[in-house]
mmCIF file of C-alpha atoms in Angstrom:
data_model
loop_
_atom_site.group_PDB
_atom_site.id
_atom_site.type_symbol
_atom_site.label_atom_id
_atom_site.label_comp_id
_atom_site.label_asym_id
_atom_site.label_seq_id
_atom_site.Cartn_x
_atom_site.Cartn_y
_atom_site.Cartn_z
ATOM 1 C CA UNK A 110 87.345 -57.109 -1.917
ATOM 2 C CA UNK A 111 89.167 -59.761 -4.043
ATOM 3 C CA UNK A 112 91.208 -62.076 -1.600
ATOM 4 C CA UNK A 113 93.408 -64.621 -1.973
ATOM 5 C CA UNK A 114 94.356 -66.672 1.073
ATOM 6 C CA UNK A 115 97.164 -69.072 0.970
ATOM 7 C CA UNK A 116 99.372 -71.226 3.047
ATOM 8 C CA UNK A 117 101.185 -75.043 3.937
ATOM 9 C CA UNK A 118 98.923 -77.409 5.362
ATOM 10 C CA UNK A 119 98.073 -77.416 9.067
ATOM 11 C CA UNK A 120 97.869 -73.165 9.147
ATOM 12 C CA UNK A 121 94.369 -73.237 9.452
ATOM 13 C CA UNK A 122 93.822 -71.751 6.132
ATOM 14 C CA UNK A 123 90.081 -73.503 5.822
ATOM 15 C CA UNK A 124 89.050 -71.994 9.750
ATOM 16 C CA UNK A 125 90.264 -68.505 8.538
ATOM 17 C CA UNK A 126 88.720 -68.813 5.327
ATOM 18 C CA UNK A 127 85.160 -69.337 6.308
ATOM 19 C CA UNK A 128 85.348 -66.387 8.985
ATOM 20 C CA UNK A 129 86.885 -63.715 7.279
ATOM 21 C CA UNK A 130 84.643 -64.143 3.867
ATOM 22 C CA UNK A 131 81.625 -64.196 6.617
ATOM 23 C CA UNK A 132 83.133 -60.563 8.622
ATOM 24 C CA UNK A 133 83.697 -59.375 4.555
ATOM 25 C CA UNK A 134 80.189 -60.264 3.578
ATOM 26 C CA UNK A 135 81.951 -62.104 0.088
ATOM 27 C CA UNK A 136 82.246 -64.994 -1.288
ATOM 28 C CA UNK A 137 83.966 -68.318 -0.307
ATOM 29 C CA UNK A 138 85.594 -70.017 -3.108
ATOM 30 C CA UNK A 139 87.070 -73.660 -1.896
ATOM 31 C CA UNK A 140 87.996 -75.567 -4.739
ATOM 32 C CA UNK A 141 86.837 -78.876 -2.580
ATOM 33 C CA UNK A 142 83.693 -77.553 -2.726
ATOM 34 C CA UNK A 143 83.374 -76.812 -6.115
ATOM 35 C CA UNK A 144 84.531 -80.346 -7.277
ATOM 36 C CA UNK A 145 81.356 -81.618 -4.952
ATOM 37 C CA UNK A 146 79.014 -79.516 -5.964
ATOM 38 C CA UNK A 147 80.046 -80.442 -10.075
ATOM 39 C CA UNK A 148 79.895 -83.792 -9.399
ATOM 40 C CA UNK A 149 76.316 -83.945 -7.287
ATOM 41 C CA UNK A 150 75.306 -81.969 -10.447
ATOM 42 C CA UNK A 151 76.174 -84.344 -12.577
ATOM 43 C CA UNK A 152 78.368 -81.382 -14.648
ATOM 44 C CA UNK A 153 80.631 -81.747 -17.534
ATOM 45 C CA UNK A 154 83.149 -80.530 -14.884
ATOM 46 C CA UNK A 155 82.013 -82.788 -12.523
ATOM 47 C CA UNK A 156 82.351 -85.659 -14.197
ATOM 48 C CA UNK A 157 85.374 -85.159 -15.619
ATOM 49 C CA UNK A 158 86.679 -83.733 -11.905
ATOM 50 C CA UNK A 159 85.138 -86.984 -10.859
ATOM 51 C CA UNK A 160 87.160 -89.348 -13.257
ATOM 52 C CA UNK A 161 90.261 -88.442 -11.103
ATOM 53 C CA UNK A 162 89.005 -87.725 -7.667
ATOM 54 C CA UNK A 163 87.567 -91.335 -7.195
ATOM 55 C CA UNK A 164 91.228 -93.146 -8.738
ATOM 56 C CA UNK A 165 92.930 -90.903 -6.111
ATOM 57 C CA UNK A 166 94.663 -88.859 -8.504
ATOM 58 C CA UNK A 167 94.702 -85.119 -8.927
ATOM 59 C CA UNK A 168 92.445 -83.033 -10.876
ATOM 60 C CA UNK A 169 94.686 -81.846 -13.665
ATOM 61 C CA UNK A 170 94.729 -77.917 -14.126
ATOM 62 C CA UNK A 171 92.403 -77.460 -17.256
ATOM 63 C CA UNK A 172 89.905 -79.095 -14.965
ATOM 64 C CA UNK A 173 90.117 -77.106 -11.888
ATOM 65 C CA UNK A 174 90.640 -73.638 -13.613
ATOM 66 C CA UNK A 175 87.445 -74.586 -15.558
ATOM 67 C CA UNK A 176 85.830 -75.065 -12.396
ATOM 68 C CA UNK A 177 87.202 -72.131 -10.980
ATOM 69 C CA UNK A 178 86.171 -69.562 -14.307
ATOM 70 C CA UNK A 179 82.710 -70.871 -14.190
ATOM 71 C CA UNK A 180 82.116 -69.835 -10.393
ATOM 72 C CA UNK A 181 83.909 -66.221 -10.682
ATOM 73 C CA UNK A 182 81.520 -65.628 -13.985
ATOM 74 C CA UNK A 183 78.333 -66.142 -11.375
ATOM 75 C CA UNK A 184 76.697 -62.462 -10.472
ATOM 76 C CA UNK A 185 76.867 -63.295 -6.563
ATOM 77 C CA UNK A 186 80.843 -62.799 -7.042
ATOM 78 C CA UNK A 187 80.820 -59.411 -8.173
ATOM 79 C CA UNK A 188 81.073 -58.040 -4.011
ATOM 80 C CA UNK A 189 84.165 -59.964 -3.559
ATOM 81 C CA UNK A 190 85.374 -63.115 -3.043
ATOM 82 C CA UNK A 191 88.023 -65.224 -0.911
ATOM 83 C CA UNK A 192 89.891 -68.121 -2.603
ATOM 84 C CA UNK A 193 90.784 -70.811 -0.731
ATOM 85 C CA UNK A 194 92.675 -73.521 -2.539
ATOM 86 C CA UNK A 195 93.469 -72.284 -5.551
ATOM 87 C CA UNK A 196 95.756 -71.372 -6.938
ATOM 88 C CA UNK A 197 97.840 -74.294 -6.185
ATOM 89 C CA UNK A 198 100.990 -73.731 -8.913
ATOM 90 C CA UNK A 199 102.249 -71.054 -11.041
ATOM 91 C CA UNK A 200 99.984 -72.204 -13.808
ATOM 92 C CA UNK A 201 96.954 -72.281 -12.584
ATOM 93 C CA UNK A 202 97.908 -68.479 -10.870
ATOM 94 C CA UNK A 203 98.701 -67.009 -13.878
ATOM 95 C CA UNK A 204 95.572 -68.974 -15.355
ATOM 96 C CA UNK A 205 93.673 -66.773 -12.119
ATOM 97 C CA UNK A 206 95.231 -63.473 -13.863
ATOM 98 C CA UNK A 207 93.798 -63.450 -17.282
ATOM 99 C CA UNK A 208 90.628 -64.933 -16.300
ATOM 100 C CA UNK A 209 90.485 -61.754 -13.272
ATOM 101 C CA UNK A 210 92.098 -59.467 -16.608
ATOM 102 C CA UNK A 211 89.460 -60.571 -18.918
ATOM 103 C CA UNK A 212 86.603 -59.440 -16.693
ATOM 104 C CA UNK A 213 88.620 -56.239 -15.922
ATOM 105 C CA UNK A 214 89.325 -57.232 -12.596
ATOM 106 C CA UNK A 215 92.347 -58.168 -10.302
ATOM 107 C CA UNK A 216 93.299 -59.437 -7.056
ATOM 108 C CA UNK A 217 93.236 -56.973 -3.994
ATOM 109 C CA UNK A 218 95.663 -58.769 -1.773
ATOM 110 C CA UNK A 219 97.100 -62.080 -1.312
ATOM 111 C CA UNK A 220 97.681 -62.934 2.733
ATOM 112 C CA UNK A 221 99.998 -65.885 3.307
ATOM 113 C CA UNK A 222 99.842 -67.612 6.570
ATOM 114 C CA UNK A 223 103.043 -68.223 7.903
ATOM 115 C CA UNK A 224 103.735 -70.981 10.431
ATOM 116 C CA UNK A 225 107.320 -73.245 11.328
ATOM 117 C CA UNK A 226 107.084 -76.845 9.796
ATOM 118 C CA UNK A 227 107.506 -78.135 13.323
ATOM 119 C CA UNK A 228 104.058 -76.558 14.189
ATOM 120 C CA UNK A 229 102.430 -78.087 11.375
ATOM 121 C CA UNK A 230 103.512 -81.381 11.973
ATOM 122 C CA UNK A 231 102.708 -81.244 15.448
ATOM 123 C CA UNK A 232 99.390 -80.197 14.663
ATOM 124 C CA UNK A 233 98.957 -82.554 12.070
ATOM 125 C CA UNK A 234 100.935 -85.768 12.993
ATOM 126 C CA UNK A 235 98.876 -85.293 16.709
ATOM 127 C CA UNK A 236 95.484 -85.756 14.966
ATOM 128 C CA UNK A 237 92.894 -88.856 16.617
ATOM 129 C CA UNK A 238 89.914 -89.464 14.683
ATOM 130 C CA UNK A 239 87.294 -91.864 16.190
ATOM 131 C CA UNK A 240 87.029 -95.169 14.414
ATOM 132 C CA UNK A 241 82.784 -95.164 15.128
ATOM 133 C CA UNK A 242 82.381 -91.661 14.053
ATOM 134 C CA UNK A 243 85.258 -89.409 12.583
ATOM 135 C CA UNK A 244 83.530 -85.799 13.285
ATOM 136 C CA UNK A 245 84.990 -86.807 16.968
ATOM 137 C CA UNK A 246 88.207 -85.948 16.420
ATOM 138 C CA UNK A 247 91.099 -85.061 19.252
ATOM 139 C CA UNK A 248 94.459 -84.130 19.636
ATOM 140 C CA UNK A 249 97.135 -85.280 21.539
ATOM 141 C CA UNK A 250 98.367 -82.287 22.380
ATOM 142 C CA UNK A 251 95.623 -79.637 22.391
ATOM 143 C CA UNK A 252 92.282 -81.563 23.024
ATOM 144 C CA UNK A 253 93.239 -84.540 24.666
ATOM 145 C CA UNK A 254 90.776 -87.552 25.074
ATOM 146 C CA UNK A 255 90.582 -88.622 28.671
ATOM 147 C CA UNK A 256 91.857 -91.812 28.240
ATOM 148 C CA UNK A 257 94.243 -92.382 25.377
ATOM 149 C CA UNK A 258 92.754 -93.712 22.684
ATOM 150 C CA UNK A 259 89.323 -93.975 23.616
ATOM 151 C CA UNK A 260 86.729 -91.624 22.114
ATOM 152 C CA UNK A 261 85.092 -89.395 25.408
ATOM 153 C CA UNK A 262 82.192 -88.962 23.410
ATOM 154 C CA UNK A 263 81.129 -92.725 22.370
ATOM 155 C CA UNK A 264 84.010 -95.198 23.421
ATOM 156 C CA UNK A 265 84.633 -95.851 19.748
ATOM 157 C CA UNK A 266 88.812 -96.969 19.055
ATOM 158 C CA UNK A 267 90.912 -93.493 18.149
ATOM 159 C CA UNK A 268 93.285 -93.737 15.373
ATOM 160 C CA UNK A 269 95.543 -91.839 13.592
ATOM 161 C CA UNK A 270 94.919 -91.685 9.590
ATOM 162 C CA UNK A 271 98.006 -92.235 7.307
ATOM 163 C CA UNK A 272 97.761 -88.545 5.507
ATOM 164 C CA UNK A 273 98.239 -87.588 9.383
ATOM 165 C CA UNK A 274 101.841 -89.710 10.412
ATOM 166 C CA UNK A 275 104.604 -87.638 10.287
ATOM 167 C CA UNK A 276 106.313 -88.724 7.206
ATOM 168 C CA UNK A 277 103.592 -88.212 4.872
ATOM 169 C CA UNK A 278 103.265 -84.535 6.125
ATOM 170 C CA UNK A 279 106.951 -83.790 5.435
ATOM 171 C CA UNK A 280 105.907 -85.128 2.174
ATOM 172 C CA UNK A 281 102.829 -82.764 1.810
ATOM 173 C CA UNK A 282 105.029 -79.525 3.047
ATOM 174 C CA UNK A 283 107.800 -80.759 0.519
ATOM 175 C CA UNK A 284 105.033 -80.234 -2.298
ATOM 176 C CA UNK A 285 103.744 -77.171 -1.045
ATOM 177 C CA UNK A 286 107.463 -75.826 -0.982
ATOM 178 C CA UNK A 287 108.431 -77.146 -4.773
ATOM 179 C CA UNK A 288 104.179 -75.959 -6.324
ATOM 180 C CA UNK A 289 102.734 -73.535 -4.201
ATOM 181 C CA UNK A 290 105.403 -71.662 -2.620
ATOM 182 C CA UNK A 291 106.556 -70.241 -6.017
ATOM 183 C CA UNK A 292 102.485 -68.522 -6.170
ATOM 184 C CA UNK A 293 103.671 -66.274 -3.135
ATOM 185 C CA UNK A 294 106.510 -65.127 -5.017
ATOM 186 C CA UNK A 295 104.726 -64.483 -8.178
ATOM 187 C CA UNK A 296 102.002 -62.386 -6.667
ATOM 188 C CA UNK A 297 104.677 -60.590 -3.975
ATOM 189 C CA UNK A 298 106.361 -58.828 -7.445
ATOM 190 C CA UNK A 299 102.786 -57.397 -7.648
ATOM 191 C CA UNK A 300 103.017 -56.026 -4.246
ATOM 192 C CA UNK A 301 100.245 -57.684 -3.165
ATOM 193 C CA UNK A 302 101.537 -60.100 -0.329
ATOM 194 C CA UNK A 303 100.727 -59.743 3.194
ATOM 195 C CA UNK A 304 102.552 -62.178 5.382
ATOM 196 C CA UNK A 305 100.359 -63.251 8.501
ATOM 197 C CA UNK A 306 101.735 -65.617 11.117
ATOM 198 C CA UNK A 307 99.255 -68.764 11.929
ATOM 199 C CA UNK A 308 100.128 -69.195 14.793
ATOM 200 C CA UNK A 309 97.735 -67.878 18.377
ATOM 201 C CA UNK A 310 94.438 -68.464 18.378
ATOM 202 C CA UNK A 311 91.901 -68.199 15.953
ATOM 203 C CA UNK A 312 90.690 -64.894 16.662
ATOM 204 C CA UNK A 313 93.772 -63.325 16.617
ATOM 205 C CA UNK A 314 95.237 -64.437 13.452
ATOM 206 C CA UNK A 315 91.651 -63.239 11.988
ATOM 207 C CA UNK A 316 92.399 -59.742 13.394
ATOM 208 C CA UNK A 317 96.212 -59.825 11.880
ATOM 209 C CA UNK A 318 94.456 -60.762 8.468
ATOM 210 C CA UNK A 319 91.787 -57.996 9.132
ATOM 211 C CA UNK A 320 94.561 -55.215 9.513
ATOM 212 C CA UNK A 321 96.337 -56.796 6.541
ATOM 213 C CA UNK A 322 94.053 -55.805 4.504
ATOM 214 C CA UNK A 323 92.899 -52.602 5.735
ATOM 215 C CA UNK A 324 89.659 -53.676 7.850
ATOM 216 C CA UNK A 325 91.378 -53.749 11.547
ATOM 217 C CA UNK A 326 93.094 -51.633 13.403
ATOM 218 C CA UNK A 327 96.137 -51.813 15.603
ATOM 219 C CA UNK A 328 95.981 -50.023 19.345
ATOM 220 C CA UNK A 329 98.478 -48.238 20.872
ATOM 221 C CA UNK A 330 100.129 -51.622 22.338
ATOM 222 C CA UNK A 331 100.494 -52.792 18.921
ATOM 223 C CA UNK A 332 97.430 -55.569 19.487
ATOM 224 C CA UNK A 333 95.074 -55.434 16.758
ATOM 225 C CA UNK A 334 90.823 -54.936 17.175
ATOM 226 C CA UNK A 335 88.480 -55.418 14.617
#
């Protein structure tokens, strides 16, 4: 299967992408991981991407598309793949269509993770990281520390990243609505989009996604099982 997973920040795309790809035994393709791979290998694509990333700039479409084109040409994608983080805009979506058409292929499904804006803000703005070890992550509502502002693991100070502040999150959502949401409309016109609620437990969201692509079942009560 060839799947595109799309949704706003805070919808849980990364978590779902890893789990779905593993469950379906297909390649999980993340643009972030691809950039890091090319940079580590010192490829021309990696050098181009690194020039922008180290300056805090978005990688231009032509570089991102080049990285994706190279990845989709590898033999391990013949069984299928799940795209995570690409395409981010309509130009990238049209480029993807062209890449797949050249390979006499096409997407099988587009899974659109839907989540209320208020929940996105709550999920992201509530995160707190430990200054001593950023892998120690808490949430003021879901996984609060025993002592406010103090890491349960090492006693370090907990802080909120600038990127996680409410005003920043709302700006990211505005960018998503203006640039990425049209990608959903593009594939909706092709009849490829299934909208999945991103609310609930991780497994519940995954079950909904599997049902949408015909890999799960819905029992008599309406609940999904996989």
